[in-house]
Amino acid sequence: MKSIVVLISGNGSNLQALIDAKKQGKITANITGVISNQSQAYGLVRAKNAGIPSEVLSHTDYETREAFDDALQTCLLRYAPDLVVLAGFMRKLTSNFVHCFENRLINIHPALLPKFRGLQTHERALAAGETEHGISIHYVSEVLDGGPIIAQAKCQIDDKEDVTSLQKKVQQLEHQYYPIVIEKILTGEIYCLENQVYYQDIPLSNTGMLLN
Ligand code: GRF
């Protein structure tokens, strides 16, 4: 059985979506661990309720970014994960770390990359007058929110949209599609080779596959 480890920093609603998908048989791999860099992350409660082992590795206990990432790498390698899933893990990762988990490290970002990398994506999409917004699921590279895009899903921005309503739409997309894409990676339908993402052995465009 394949294994996934999920890295979180906060609420963990995406982790919950994965836990629920596993229960429903939509994800065949086991979620073998959850690691948080924040001891107060609510996602740790979700892991406990689901009976998934969790660990806190606080970045504040390490003097440098490299030292933290080395410790995180060591911790992760003990699980021998087939896939490392970032789900609201609010840390930039060093190149050593990224290379160690090359092609088996993915992230979900609340925007249609390459637009709106970084934080406050909903605020910025609204301020820019965008008419659509959405999510991107991508392999992680050294560039923040910059790795090869696997898939995107879109939503409309309505006239009366505000940050709260937009965030709700985007989170729904995240919870719906992250488990589906993860399952396709674990079955080998989706993979990445030399920065090119493939779906059923066909190379995808640089915005990945459109999910909706
Ligand atoms: C999500 O919006 C995700 O796209 C971003 O961080 C947020 C995490 O939310 N990377 P949650 O902790 O899964 O609820």
mmCIF file of C-alpha atoms and ligand atoms in Angstrom:
data_model
loop_
_atom_site.group_PDB
_atom_site.id
_atom_site.type_symbol
_atom_site.label_atom_id
_atom_site.label_comp_id
_atom_site.label_asym_id
_atom_site.label_seq_id
_atom_site.Cartn_x
_atom_site.Cartn_y
_atom_site.Cartn_z
ATOM 1 C CA MET A 1 0.000 0.000 0.000
ATOM 2 C CA LYS A 2 1.358 3.424 -0.937
ATOM 3 C CA SER A 3 1.797 6.106 1.665
ATOM 4 C CA ILE A 4 1.181 9.839 1.880
ATOM 5 C CA VAL A 5 2.502 12.233 4.488
ATOM 6 C CA VAL A 6 0.724 15.577 4.830
ATOM 7 C CA LEU A 7 2.456 18.763 5.982
ATOM 8 C CA ILE A 8 0.301 21.447 7.574
ATOM 9 C CA SER A 9 0.543 24.703 9.496
ATOM 10 C CA GLY A 10 -3.049 25.527 10.343
ATOM 11 C CA ASN A 11 -6.700 24.632 10.041
ATOM 12 C CA GLY A 12 -6.147 21.533 7.923
ATOM 13 C CA SER A 13 -9.415 21.576 5.990
ATOM 14 C CA ASN A 14 -7.560 20.097 3.011
ATOM 15 C CA LEU A 15 -6.151 17.398 5.287
ATOM 16 C CA GLN A 16 -9.741 16.708 6.357
ATOM 17 C CA ALA A 17 -10.790 16.379 2.720
ATOM 18 C CA LEU A 18 -8.044 13.774 2.257
ATOM 19 C CA ILE A 19 -9.061 11.917 5.407
ATOM 20 C CA ASP A 20 -12.684 11.879 4.206
ATOM 21 C CA ALA A 21 -11.648 10.759 0.721
ATOM 22 C CA LYS A 22 -9.654 7.907 2.258
ATOM 23 C CA LYS A 23 -12.674 6.843 4.318
ATOM 24 C CA GLN A 24 -14.816 6.876 1.180
ATOM 25 C CA GLY A 25 -12.284 4.788 -0.722
ATOM 26 C CA LYS A 26 -11.483 7.623 -3.126
ATOM 27 C CA ILE A 27 -7.836 7.560 -2.060
ATOM 28 C CA THR A 28 -6.263 4.142 -1.942
ATOM 29 C CA ALA A 29 -2.979 5.129 -0.264
ATOM 30 C CA ASN A 30 -2.645 5.364 3.492
ATOM 31 C CA ILE A 31 -2.146 8.728 5.145
ATOM 32 C CA THR A 32 0.678 7.531 7.359
ATOM 33 C CA GLY A 33 1.594 10.785 9.036
ATOM 34 C CA VAL A 34 0.874 14.454 9.526
ATOM 35 C CA ILE A 35 3.638 16.897 10.358
ATOM 36 C CA SER A 36 2.999 20.460 11.488
ATOM 37 C CA ASN A 37 5.435 23.280 12.113
ATOM 38 C CA GLN A 38 2.813 24.868 14.397
ATOM 39 C CA SER A 39 1.873 23.154 17.652
ATOM 40 C CA GLN A 40 -1.534 24.885 17.720
ATOM 41 C CA ALA A 41 -2.564 23.828 14.216
ATOM 42 C CA TYR A 42 -6.144 22.557 14.272
ATOM 43 C CA GLY A 43 -5.142 20.024 11.640
ATOM 44 C CA LEU A 44 -3.359 18.115 14.428
ATOM 45 C CA VAL A 45 -6.740 17.566 16.103
ATOM 46 C CA ARG A 46 -8.148 16.326 12.803
ATOM 47 C CA ALA A 47 -5.229 13.866 12.485
ATOM 48 C CA LYS A 48 -5.748 12.623 16.035
ATOM 49 C CA ASN A 49 -9.485 12.151 15.471
ATOM 50 C CA ALA A 50 -8.699 10.097 12.393
ATOM 51 C CA GLY A 51 -6.099 8.005 14.229
ATOM 52 C CA ILE A 52 -3.238 9.282 12.079
ATOM 53 C CA PRO A 53 0.148 9.671 13.802
ATOM 54 C CA SER A 54 1.242 13.293 13.920
ATOM 55 C CA GLU A 55 4.347 15.211 14.893
ATOM 56 C CA VAL A 56 5.152 18.837 15.564
ATOM 57 C CA LEU A 57 8.451 20.105 14.286
ATOM 58 C CA SER A 58 8.668 23.767 15.189
ATOM 59 C CA HIS A 59 10.802 25.934 12.923
ATOM 60 C CA THR A 60 11.437 28.194 15.930
ATOM 61 C CA ASP A 61 13.611 25.428 17.424
ATOM 62 C CA TYR A 62 16.108 25.747 14.566
ATOM 63 C CA GLU A 63 18.531 28.555 13.901
ATOM 64 C CA THR A 64 18.418 28.473 10.141
ATOM 65 C CA ARG A 65 15.980 27.556 7.404
ATOM 66 C CA GLU A 66 18.439 24.867 6.273
ATOM 67 C CA ALA A 67 18.612 23.306 9.747
ATOM 68 C CA PHE A 68 14.821 23.132 9.995
ATOM 69 C CA ASP A 69 14.453 21.676 6.526
ATOM 70 C CA ASP A 70 17.160 19.082 7.254
ATOM 71 C CA ALA A 71 15.283 18.014 10.374
ATOM 72 C CA LEU A 72 12.013 17.923 8.451
ATOM 73 C CA GLN A 73 13.657 15.828 5.749
ATOM 74 C CA THR A 74 14.985 13.344 8.306
ATOM 75 C CA CYS A 75 11.597 13.168 9.946
ATOM 76 C CA LEU A 76 9.810 12.610 6.627
ATOM 77 C CA LEU A 77 12.245 9.975 5.385
ATOM 78 C CA ARG A 78 11.333 7.787 8.352
ATOM 79 C CA TYR A 79 7.867 7.443 6.813
ATOM 80 C CA ALA A 80 9.296 6.545 3.386
ATOM 81 C CA PRO A 81 6.386 8.375 1.755
ATOM 82 C CA ASP A 82 5.434 7.820 -1.868
ATOM 83 C CA LEU A 83 4.049 11.352 -1.893
ATOM 84 C CA VAL A 84 4.541 14.371 0.351
ATOM 85 C CA VAL A 85 1.461 16.579 0.289
ATOM 86 C CA LEU A 86 1.667 20.215 1.346
ATOM 87 C CA ALA A 87 -1.739 21.313 2.603
ATOM 88 C CA GLY A 88 -1.465 24.828 3.974
ATOM 89 C CA PHE A 89 2.170 24.353 5.006
ATOM 90 C CA MET A 90 3.298 27.954 5.325
ATOM 91 C CA ARG A 91 7.047 27.622 4.781
ATOM 92 C CA LYS A 92 9.357 28.242 1.867
ATOM 93 C CA LEU A 93 11.438 25.121 1.321
ATOM 94 C CA THR A 94 15.163 24.948 0.646
ATOM 95 C CA SER A 95 16.554 23.475 -2.545
ATOM 96 C CA ASN A 96 18.119 20.518 -0.674
ATOM 97 C CA PHE A 97 14.724 19.569 0.691
ATOM 98 C CA VAL A 98 12.954 20.033 -2.613
ATOM 99 C CA HIS A 99 15.533 17.900 -4.425
ATOM 100 C CA CYS A 100 15.293 15.132 -1.848
ATOM 101 C CA PHE A 101 11.577 14.783 -2.616
ATOM 102 C CA GLU A 102 11.740 15.689 -6.284
ATOM 103 C CA ASN A 103 8.657 14.553 -8.243
ATOM 104 C CA ARG A 104 6.938 13.368 -5.071
ATOM 105 C CA LEU A 105 6.248 16.716 -3.407
ATOM 106 C CA ILE A 106 3.086 18.633 -4.278
ATOM 107 C CA ASN A 107 1.270 21.755 -3.124
ATOM 108 C CA ILE A 108 -2.134 23.327 -3.561
ATOM 109 C CA HIS A 109 -2.310 27.056 -4.150
ATOM 110 C CA PRO A 110 -5.453 29.208 -4.001
ATOM 111 C CA ALA A 111 -5.041 30.980 -7.352
ATOM 112 C CA LEU A 112 -4.680 30.278 -11.044
ATOM 113 C CA LEU A 113 -0.893 30.211 -11.248
ATOM 114 C CA PRO A 114 1.231 31.816 -12.547
ATOM 115 C CA LYS A 115 -1.076 34.603 -11.380
ATOM 116 C CA PHE A 116 -0.951 35.541 -7.706
ATOM 117 C CA ARG A 117 1.898 33.584 -6.219
ATOM 118 C CA GLY A 118 2.345 34.006 -2.457
ATOM 119 C CA LEU A 119 -0.232 35.180 0.066
ATOM 120 C CA GLN A 120 -3.570 37.040 -0.019
ATOM 121 C CA THR A 121 -4.474 35.688 -3.396
ATOM 122 C CA HIS A 122 -8.206 36.413 -3.079
ATOM 123 C CA GLU A 123 -7.648 40.048 -2.118
ATOM 124 C CA ARG A 124 -5.302 40.502 -5.046
ATOM 125 C CA ALA A 125 -7.573 38.774 -7.558
ATOM 126 C CA LEU A 126 -10.457 41.031 -6.525
ATOM 127 C CA ALA A 127 -8.290 44.163 -6.594
ATOM 128 C CA ALA A 128 -7.059 43.253 -10.070
ATOM 129 C CA GLY A 129 -10.639 43.043 -11.339
ATOM 130 C CA GLU A 130 -10.301 39.404 -12.373
ATOM 131 C CA THR A 131 -13.465 37.713 -13.586
ATOM 132 C CA GLU A 132 -12.238 34.237 -12.709
ATOM 133 C CA HIS A 133 -10.072 32.712 -10.008
ATOM 134 C CA GLY A 134 -9.393 29.210 -8.753
ATOM 135 C CA ILE A 135 -6.851 26.677 -7.589
ATOM 136 C CA SER A 136 -3.616 25.221 -8.844
ATOM 137 C CA ILE A 137 -2.064 21.922 -7.824
ATOM 138 C CA HIS A 138 1.622 21.762 -8.631
ATOM 139 C CA TYR A 139 4.870 19.955 -8.018
ATOM 140 C CA VAL A 140 7.088 21.926 -5.669
ATOM 141 C CA SER A 141 10.277 23.520 -6.911
ATOM 142 C CA GLU A 142 12.688 25.938 -5.247
ATOM 143 C CA VAL A 143 10.639 28.832 -6.600
ATOM 144 C CA LEU A 144 7.729 29.667 -4.292
ATOM 145 C CA ASP A 145 4.498 28.511 -5.967
ATOM 146 C CA GLY A 146 6.559 28.096 -9.117
ATOM 147 C CA GLY A 147 6.892 24.363 -9.809
ATOM 148 C CA PRO A 148 5.314 22.485 -12.745
ATOM 149 C CA ILE A 149 1.529 22.816 -12.681
ATOM 150 C CA ILE A 150 -0.437 19.561 -12.602
ATOM 151 C CA ALA A 151 -4.000 20.831 -12.657
ATOM 152 C CA GLN A 152 -6.231 23.843 -12.185
ATOM 153 C CA ALA A 153 -9.901 24.357 -11.384
ATOM 154 C CA LYS A 154 -11.709 27.637 -11.923
ATOM 155 C CA CYS A 155 -14.539 29.635 -10.405
ATOM 156 C CA GLN A 156 -16.247 32.804 -11.547
ATOM 157 C CA ILE A 157 -15.811 36.057 -9.666
ATOM 158 C CA ASP A 158 -19.263 37.626 -9.444
ATOM 159 C CA ASP A 159 -20.066 41.324 -9.285
ATOM 160 C CA LYS A 160 -20.819 41.230 -5.576
ATOM 161 C CA GLU A 161 -17.940 38.918 -4.674
ATOM 162 C CA ASP A 162 -15.959 39.639 -1.522
ATOM 163 C CA VAL A 163 -12.942 37.938 0.013
ATOM 164 C CA THR A 164 -15.065 35.692 2.235
ATOM 165 C CA SER A 165 -17.335 34.453 -0.528
ATOM 166 C CA LEU A 166 -14.426 33.951 -2.888
ATOM 167 C CA GLN A 167 -12.422 32.059 -0.300
ATOM 168 C CA LYS A 168 -15.391 29.747 0.226
ATOM 169 C CA LYS A 169 -15.666 28.992 -3.479
ATOM 170 C CA VAL A 170 -11.934 28.339 -3.744
ATOM 171 C CA GLN A 171 -11.825 26.074 -0.696
ATOM 172 C CA GLN A 172 -14.674 24.010 -2.126
ATOM 173 C CA LEU A 173 -12.624 23.489 -5.262
ATOM 174 C CA GLU A 174 -9.596 22.543 -3.175
ATOM 175 C CA HIS A 175 -11.486 19.956 -1.147
ATOM 176 C CA GLN A 176 -13.135 18.504 -4.241
ATOM 177 C CA TYR A 177 -10.084 18.223 -6.446
ATOM 178 C CA TYR A 178 -6.966 17.724 -4.281
ATOM 179 C CA PRO A 179 -7.943 14.119 -3.388
ATOM 180 C CA ILE A 180 -8.717 13.309 -7.034
ATOM 181 C CA VAL A 181 -5.361 14.571 -8.272
ATOM 182 C CA ILE A 182 -3.493 12.868 -5.439
ATOM 183 C CA GLU A 183 -5.105 9.538 -6.320
ATOM 184 C CA LYS A 184 -4.092 9.968 -9.963
ATOM 185 C CA ILE A 185 -0.497 10.592 -8.908
ATOM 186 C CA LEU A 186 -0.466 7.550 -6.669
ATOM 187 C CA THR A 187 -1.832 5.306 -9.394
ATOM 188 C CA GLY A 188 0.836 6.610 -11.782
ATOM 189 C CA GLU A 189 -1.658 8.251 -14.142
ATOM 190 C CA ILE A 190 -0.018 11.599 -13.395
ATOM 191 C CA TYR A 191 3.740 11.956 -13.070
ATOM 192 C CA CYS A 192 6.492 14.487 -13.567
ATOM 193 C CA LEU A 193 9.777 13.971 -15.375
ATOM 194 C CA GLU A 194 12.350 16.724 -15.868
ATOM 195 C CA ASN A 195 9.818 19.447 -15.035
ATOM 196 C CA GLN A 196 7.253 18.124 -17.476
ATOM 197 C CA VAL A 197 3.954 16.849 -16.101
ATOM 198 C CA TYR A 198 2.330 13.894 -17.868
ATOM 199 C CA TYR A 199 -1.228 12.587 -17.706
ATOM 200 C CA GLN A 200 -1.656 9.082 -19.079
ATOM 201 C CA ASP A 201 1.793 9.490 -20.664
ATOM 202 C CA ILE A 202 0.744 12.625 -22.576
ATOM 203 C CA PRO A 203 2.635 15.837 -21.745
ATOM 204 C CA LEU A 204 0.394 18.549 -20.289
ATOM 205 C CA SER A 205 0.547 22.250 -21.125
ATOM 206 C CA ASN A 206 2.257 24.556 -18.649
ATOM 207 C CA THR A 207 -1.024 25.224 -16.835
ATOM 208 C CA GLY A 208 -1.684 21.524 -16.375
ATOM 209 C CA MET A 209 -5.067 19.902 -16.882
ATOM 210 C CA LEU A 210 -8.280 21.830 -16.385
ATOM 211 C CA LEU A 211 -10.418 20.002 -13.860
ATOM 212 C CA ASN A 212 -13.730 21.781 -14.385
HETATM 213 C C1 GRF B 1 -5.461 26.553 1.366
HETATM 214 O O1 GRF B 1 -6.194 27.603 0.829
HETATM 215 C C2 GRF B 1 -4.319 26.194 0.462
HETATM 216 O O2 GRF B 1 -4.573 26.451 -0.873
HETATM 217 C C3 GRF B 1 -3.212 27.101 0.942
HETATM 218 O O3 GRF B 1 -3.396 27.175 2.328
HETATM 219 C C4 GRF B 1 -4.749 26.959 2.647
HETATM 220 C C5 GRF B 1 -4.791 25.894 3.688
HETATM 221 O O4 GRF B 1 -6.080 25.692 4.215
HETATM 222 N N1 GRF B 1 -1.937 26.589 0.526
HETATM 223 P P1 GRF B 1 -6.332 24.464 5.184
HETATM 224 O O5 GRF B 1 -5.324 24.556 6.325
HETATM 225 O O6 GRF B 1 -6.202 23.206 4.405
HETATM 226 O O7 GRF B 1 -7.734 24.679 5.698
#
